mmCIF file of C-alpha atoms in Angstrom:
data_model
loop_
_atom_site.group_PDB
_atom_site.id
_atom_site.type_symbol
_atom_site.label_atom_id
_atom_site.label_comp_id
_atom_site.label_asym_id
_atom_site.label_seq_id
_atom_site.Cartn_x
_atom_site.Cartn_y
_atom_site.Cartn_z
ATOM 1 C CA UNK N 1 42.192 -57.589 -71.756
ATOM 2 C CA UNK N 2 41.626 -59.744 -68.571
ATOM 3 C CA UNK N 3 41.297 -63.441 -68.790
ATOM 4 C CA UNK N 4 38.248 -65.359 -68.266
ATOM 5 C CA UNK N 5 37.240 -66.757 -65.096
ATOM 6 C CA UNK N 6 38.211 -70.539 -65.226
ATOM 7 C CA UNK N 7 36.298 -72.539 -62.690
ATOM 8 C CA UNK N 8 38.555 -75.417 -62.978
ATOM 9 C CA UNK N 9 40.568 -74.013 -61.004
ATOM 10 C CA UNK N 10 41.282 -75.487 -57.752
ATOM 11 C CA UNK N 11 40.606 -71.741 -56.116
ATOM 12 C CA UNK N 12 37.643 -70.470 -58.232
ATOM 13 C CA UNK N 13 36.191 -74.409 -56.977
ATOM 14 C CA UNK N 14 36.140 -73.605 -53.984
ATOM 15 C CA UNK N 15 34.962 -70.000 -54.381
ATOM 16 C CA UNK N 16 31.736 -71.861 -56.211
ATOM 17 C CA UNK N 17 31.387 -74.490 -54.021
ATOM 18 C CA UNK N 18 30.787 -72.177 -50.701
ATOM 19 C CA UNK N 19 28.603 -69.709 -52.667
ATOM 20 C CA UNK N 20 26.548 -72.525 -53.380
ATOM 21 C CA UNK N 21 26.146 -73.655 -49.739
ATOM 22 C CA UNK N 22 25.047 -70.238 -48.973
ATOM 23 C CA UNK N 23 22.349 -70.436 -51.740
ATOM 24 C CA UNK N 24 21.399 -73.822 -50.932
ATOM 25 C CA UNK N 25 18.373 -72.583 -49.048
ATOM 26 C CA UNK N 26 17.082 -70.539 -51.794
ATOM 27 C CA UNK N 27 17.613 -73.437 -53.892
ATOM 28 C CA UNK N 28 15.463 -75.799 -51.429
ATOM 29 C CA UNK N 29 12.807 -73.682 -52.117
ATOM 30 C CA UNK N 30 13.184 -72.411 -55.612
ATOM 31 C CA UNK N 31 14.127 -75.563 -57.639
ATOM 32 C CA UNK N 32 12.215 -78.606 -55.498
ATOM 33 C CA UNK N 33 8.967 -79.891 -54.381
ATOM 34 C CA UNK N 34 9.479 -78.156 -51.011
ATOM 35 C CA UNK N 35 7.154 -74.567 -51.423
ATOM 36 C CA UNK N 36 4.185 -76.921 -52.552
ATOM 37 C CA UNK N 37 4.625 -78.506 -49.583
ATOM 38 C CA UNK N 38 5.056 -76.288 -46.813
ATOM 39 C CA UNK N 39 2.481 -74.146 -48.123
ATOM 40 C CA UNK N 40 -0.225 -77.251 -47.639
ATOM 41 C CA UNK N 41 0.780 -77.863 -44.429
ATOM 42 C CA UNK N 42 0.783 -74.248 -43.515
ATOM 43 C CA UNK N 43 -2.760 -73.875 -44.970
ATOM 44 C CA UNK N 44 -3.644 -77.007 -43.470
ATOM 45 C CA UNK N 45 -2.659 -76.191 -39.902
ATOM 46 C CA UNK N 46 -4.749 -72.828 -40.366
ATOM 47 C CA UNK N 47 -7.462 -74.989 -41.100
ATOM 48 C CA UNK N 48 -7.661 -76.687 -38.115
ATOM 49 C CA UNK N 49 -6.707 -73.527 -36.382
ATOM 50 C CA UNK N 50 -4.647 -75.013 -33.499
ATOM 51 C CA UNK N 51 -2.261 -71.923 -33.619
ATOM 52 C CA UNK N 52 0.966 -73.237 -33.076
ATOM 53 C CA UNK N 53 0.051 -77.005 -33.650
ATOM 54 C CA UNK N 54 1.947 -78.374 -35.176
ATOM 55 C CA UNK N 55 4.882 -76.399 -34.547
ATOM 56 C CA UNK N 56 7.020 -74.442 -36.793
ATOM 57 C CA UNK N 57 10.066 -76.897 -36.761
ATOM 58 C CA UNK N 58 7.616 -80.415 -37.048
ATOM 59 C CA UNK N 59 6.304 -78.567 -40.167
ATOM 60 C CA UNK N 60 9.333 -77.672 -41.885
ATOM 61 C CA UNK N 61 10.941 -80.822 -40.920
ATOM 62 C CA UNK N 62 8.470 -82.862 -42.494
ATOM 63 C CA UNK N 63 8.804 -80.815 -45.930
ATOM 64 C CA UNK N 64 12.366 -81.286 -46.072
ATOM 65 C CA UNK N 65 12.034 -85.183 -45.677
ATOM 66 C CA UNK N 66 8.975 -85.257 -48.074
ATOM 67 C CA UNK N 67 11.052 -83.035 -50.367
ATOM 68 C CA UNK N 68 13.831 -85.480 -50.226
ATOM 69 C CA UNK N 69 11.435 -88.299 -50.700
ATOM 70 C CA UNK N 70 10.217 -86.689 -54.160
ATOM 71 C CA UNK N 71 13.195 -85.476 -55.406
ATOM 72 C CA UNK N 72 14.805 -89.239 -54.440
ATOM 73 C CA UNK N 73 14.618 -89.914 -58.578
ATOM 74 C CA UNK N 74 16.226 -86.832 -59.366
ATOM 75 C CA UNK N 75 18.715 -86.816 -57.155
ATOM 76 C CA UNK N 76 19.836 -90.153 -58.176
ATOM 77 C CA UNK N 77 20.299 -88.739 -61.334
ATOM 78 C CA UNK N 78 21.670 -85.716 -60.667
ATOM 79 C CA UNK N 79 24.799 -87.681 -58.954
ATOM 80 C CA UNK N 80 25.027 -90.554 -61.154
ATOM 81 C CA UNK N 81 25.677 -88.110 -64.264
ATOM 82 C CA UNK N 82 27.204 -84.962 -62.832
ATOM 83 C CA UNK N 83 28.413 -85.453 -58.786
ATOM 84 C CA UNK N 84 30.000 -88.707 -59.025
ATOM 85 C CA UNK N 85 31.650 -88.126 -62.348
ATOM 86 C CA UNK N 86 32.763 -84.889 -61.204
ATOM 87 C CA UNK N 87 34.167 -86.613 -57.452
ATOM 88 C CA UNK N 88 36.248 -88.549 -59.954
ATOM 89 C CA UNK N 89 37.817 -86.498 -61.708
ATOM 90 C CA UNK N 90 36.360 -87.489 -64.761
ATOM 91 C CA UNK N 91 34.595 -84.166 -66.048
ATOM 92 C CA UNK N 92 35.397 -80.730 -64.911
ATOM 93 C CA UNK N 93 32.613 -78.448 -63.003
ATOM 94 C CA UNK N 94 31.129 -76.518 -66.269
ATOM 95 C CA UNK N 95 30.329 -79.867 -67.291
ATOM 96 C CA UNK N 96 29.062 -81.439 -64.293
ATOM 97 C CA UNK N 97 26.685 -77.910 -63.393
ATOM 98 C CA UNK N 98 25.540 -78.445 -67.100
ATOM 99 C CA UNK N 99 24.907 -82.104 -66.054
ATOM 100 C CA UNK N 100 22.920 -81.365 -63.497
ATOM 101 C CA UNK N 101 20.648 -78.872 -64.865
ATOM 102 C CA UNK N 102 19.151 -81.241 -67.390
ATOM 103 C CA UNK N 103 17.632 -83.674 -64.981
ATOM 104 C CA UNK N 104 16.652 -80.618 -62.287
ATOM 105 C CA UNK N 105 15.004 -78.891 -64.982
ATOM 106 C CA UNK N 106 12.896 -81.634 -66.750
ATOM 107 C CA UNK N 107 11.336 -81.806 -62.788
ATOM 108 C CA UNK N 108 10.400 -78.525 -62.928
ATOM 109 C CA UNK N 109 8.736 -78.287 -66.149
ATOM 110 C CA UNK N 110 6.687 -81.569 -65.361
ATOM 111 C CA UNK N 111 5.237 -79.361 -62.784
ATOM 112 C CA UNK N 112 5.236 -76.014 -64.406
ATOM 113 C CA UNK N 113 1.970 -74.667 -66.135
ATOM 114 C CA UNK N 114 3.052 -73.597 -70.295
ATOM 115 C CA UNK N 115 0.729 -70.051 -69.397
ATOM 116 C CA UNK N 116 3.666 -69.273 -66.454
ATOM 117 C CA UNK N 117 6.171 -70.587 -68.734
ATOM 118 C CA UNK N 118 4.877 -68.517 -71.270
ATOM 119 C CA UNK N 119 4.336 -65.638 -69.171
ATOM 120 C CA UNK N 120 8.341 -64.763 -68.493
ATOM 121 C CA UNK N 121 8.974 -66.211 -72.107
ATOM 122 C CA UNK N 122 6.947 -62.926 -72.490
ATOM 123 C CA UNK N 123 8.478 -60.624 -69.225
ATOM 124 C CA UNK N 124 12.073 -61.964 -70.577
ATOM 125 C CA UNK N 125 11.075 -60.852 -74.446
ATOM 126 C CA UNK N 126 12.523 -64.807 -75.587
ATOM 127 C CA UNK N 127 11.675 -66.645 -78.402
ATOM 128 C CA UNK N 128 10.008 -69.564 -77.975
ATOM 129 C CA UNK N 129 12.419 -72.322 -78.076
ATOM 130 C CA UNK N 130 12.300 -75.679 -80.517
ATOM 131 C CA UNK N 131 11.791 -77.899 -77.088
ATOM 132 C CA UNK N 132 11.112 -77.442 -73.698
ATOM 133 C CA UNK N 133 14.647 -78.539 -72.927
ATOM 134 C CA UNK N 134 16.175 -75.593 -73.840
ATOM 135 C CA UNK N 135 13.917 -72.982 -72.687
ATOM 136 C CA UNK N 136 16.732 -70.877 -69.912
ATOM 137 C CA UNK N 137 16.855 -71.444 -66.257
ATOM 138 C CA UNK N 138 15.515 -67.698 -65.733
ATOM 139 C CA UNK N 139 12.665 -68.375 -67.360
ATOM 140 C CA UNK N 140 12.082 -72.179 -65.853
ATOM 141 C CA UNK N 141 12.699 -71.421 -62.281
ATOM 142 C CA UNK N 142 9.865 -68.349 -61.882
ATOM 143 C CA UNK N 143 7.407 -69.960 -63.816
ATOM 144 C CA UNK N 144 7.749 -73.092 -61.829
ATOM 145 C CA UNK N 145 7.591 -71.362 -58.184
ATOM 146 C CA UNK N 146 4.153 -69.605 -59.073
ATOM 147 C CA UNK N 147 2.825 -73.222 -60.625
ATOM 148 C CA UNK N 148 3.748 -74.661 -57.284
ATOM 149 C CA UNK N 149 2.113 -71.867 -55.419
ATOM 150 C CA UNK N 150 -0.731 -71.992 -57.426
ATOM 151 C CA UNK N 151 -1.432 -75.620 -56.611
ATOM 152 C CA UNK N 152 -0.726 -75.436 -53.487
ATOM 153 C CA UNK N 153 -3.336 -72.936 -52.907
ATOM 154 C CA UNK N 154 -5.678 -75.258 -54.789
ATOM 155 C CA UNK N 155 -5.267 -78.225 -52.389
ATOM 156 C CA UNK N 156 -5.131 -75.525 -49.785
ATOM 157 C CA UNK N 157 -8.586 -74.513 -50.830
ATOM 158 C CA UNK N 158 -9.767 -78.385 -51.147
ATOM 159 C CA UNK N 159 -8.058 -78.911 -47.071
ATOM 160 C CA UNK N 160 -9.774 -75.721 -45.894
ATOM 161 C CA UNK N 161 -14.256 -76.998 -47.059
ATOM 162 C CA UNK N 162 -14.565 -79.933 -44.316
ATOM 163 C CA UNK N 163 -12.742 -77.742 -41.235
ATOM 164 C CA UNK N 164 -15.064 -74.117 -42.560
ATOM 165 C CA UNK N 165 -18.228 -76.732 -42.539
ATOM 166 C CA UNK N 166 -18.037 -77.500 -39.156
ATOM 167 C CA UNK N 167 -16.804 -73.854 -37.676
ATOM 168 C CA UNK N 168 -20.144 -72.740 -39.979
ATOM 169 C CA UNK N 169 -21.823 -75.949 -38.008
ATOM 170 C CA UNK N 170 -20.721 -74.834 -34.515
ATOM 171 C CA UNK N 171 -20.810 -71.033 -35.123
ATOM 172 C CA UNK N 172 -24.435 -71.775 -35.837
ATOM 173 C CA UNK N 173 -25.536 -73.561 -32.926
ATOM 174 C CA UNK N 174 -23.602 -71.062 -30.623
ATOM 175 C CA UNK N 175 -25.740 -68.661 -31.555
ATOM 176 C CA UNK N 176 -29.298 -70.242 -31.805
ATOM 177 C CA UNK N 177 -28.213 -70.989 -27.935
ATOM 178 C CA UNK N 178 -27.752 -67.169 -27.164
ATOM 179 C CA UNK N 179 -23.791 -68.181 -26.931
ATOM 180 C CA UNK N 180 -22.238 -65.441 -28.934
ATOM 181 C CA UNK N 181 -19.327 -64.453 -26.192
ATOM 182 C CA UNK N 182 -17.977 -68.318 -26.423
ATOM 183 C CA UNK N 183 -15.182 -67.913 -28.754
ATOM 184 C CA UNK N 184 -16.574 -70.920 -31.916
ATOM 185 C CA UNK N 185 -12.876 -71.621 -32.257
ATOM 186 C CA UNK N 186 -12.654 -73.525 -28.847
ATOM 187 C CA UNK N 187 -15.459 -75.346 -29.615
ATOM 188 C CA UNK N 188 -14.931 -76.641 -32.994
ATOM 189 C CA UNK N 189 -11.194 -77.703 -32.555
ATOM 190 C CA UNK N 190 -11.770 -80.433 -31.113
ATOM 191 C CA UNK N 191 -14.184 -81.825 -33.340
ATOM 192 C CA UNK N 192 -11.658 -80.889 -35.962
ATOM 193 C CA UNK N 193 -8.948 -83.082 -34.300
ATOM 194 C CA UNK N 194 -11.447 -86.008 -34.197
ATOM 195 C CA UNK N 195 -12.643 -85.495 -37.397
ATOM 196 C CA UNK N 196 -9.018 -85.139 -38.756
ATOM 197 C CA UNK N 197 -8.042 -88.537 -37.030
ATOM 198 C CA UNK N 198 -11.055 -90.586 -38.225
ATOM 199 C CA UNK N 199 -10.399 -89.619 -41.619
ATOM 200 C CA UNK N 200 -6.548 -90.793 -41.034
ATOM 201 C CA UNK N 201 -5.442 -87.355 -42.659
ATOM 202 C CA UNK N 202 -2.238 -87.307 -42.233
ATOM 203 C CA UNK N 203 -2.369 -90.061 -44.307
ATOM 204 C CA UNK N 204 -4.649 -88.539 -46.511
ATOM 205 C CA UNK N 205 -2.380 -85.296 -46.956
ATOM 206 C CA UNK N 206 1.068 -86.707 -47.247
ATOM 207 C CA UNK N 207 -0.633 -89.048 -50.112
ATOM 208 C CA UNK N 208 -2.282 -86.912 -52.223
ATOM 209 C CA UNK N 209 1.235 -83.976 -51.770
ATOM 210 C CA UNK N 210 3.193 -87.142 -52.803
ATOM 211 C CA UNK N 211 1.280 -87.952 -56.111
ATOM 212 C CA UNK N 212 0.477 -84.625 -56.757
ATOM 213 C CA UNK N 213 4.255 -84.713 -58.516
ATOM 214 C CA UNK N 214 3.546 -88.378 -59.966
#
């Protein structure tokens, strides 16, 4: 009979630690604010339709410090009750990953519609738990993902009206003038841009993603 795997020790700690650095991206996107919004942006940049602008790494760098702006609270949390206690010696890892799950998983289900959650409840043939706390992290971190997407593609859709308006505006006039071989795109950008600046949207954008998790 083999023994069981004892993550205290100093060997299986470091085993744990590295494999979670090499999930840490998955867990960026999986178990924080970040999908919702990088998906916004994205739509939002298609909405203007200035291609490339803004550019890949300005996008994805503004998620990650808007994710760490949102998940500030938890975070705190998440080291005042499992990291630092841990640092110190004064709990072992089961205990501080057990820790952490608490305050990383009331976040998610804050944001996470009850049809997803009971949708894998369903897929993952569990019985409905007593509280929300103790529904399993298998079933919390799907349903939360398609919640996000879901409103993300609802602000998407909100971002995506004013910018179709005036392509529909411009498309229009292009072709009451006989125009039809200007491309409406080059036209309408840059009434886009000025429209987008009067408006202040960036403003406008990072505001509403930000309480959008309040």
């Amino acid at each position: 009979m083999t023994n069981p795997v004892d993550i205290n020790n100093p060997v299986m700690s470091i085993f744990l630690l590295v494999s979670f650095l090499s999930l840490l991206p998955a867990v960026l996107v999986m178990f924080t604010s970040f999908t919702r919004i990088v998906v916004i942006l994205g739509f939002l940049r298609q909405a203007i339709g200035g291609q490339q602008i803004p550019p890949n790494p300005v996008i994805i760098g503004l998620s990650l410090f808007l994710t760490l702006f949102i998940m500030s609270p938890t975070v705190d949390i998440v080291a005042k009750e499992s990291i630092n206690p841990y640092m110190d010696k004064k709990i072992n890892m089961g205990e501080a990953l057990k820790r952490a799950e608490s305050p990383v998983k009331s976040f998610m289900l804050k944001q996470t519609r009850e049809k997803d959650i009971a949708l894998f409840l369903k897929l993952a043939k569990e019985s409905v738990p007593a509280k929300p706390e103790d529904l399993p992290i298998r079933v919390v971190v799907p349903a939360f993902a398609i919640s996000e997407l879901k409103t993300a593609f609802e602000i998407g859709f909100l971002i995506f009206i004013p910018f179709l308006i005036i392509d529909m505006v411009v498309s229009s006039i292009l072709l009451s003038m006989g125009m039809m071989m200007l491309p409406p795109v080059m036209i309408s950008l840059p009434f886009k841009l000025l429209l987008f600046v009067l408006v202040d949207g960036w403003n406008l954008i990072v505001g509403t993603i930000v309480r959008s998790f309040q």
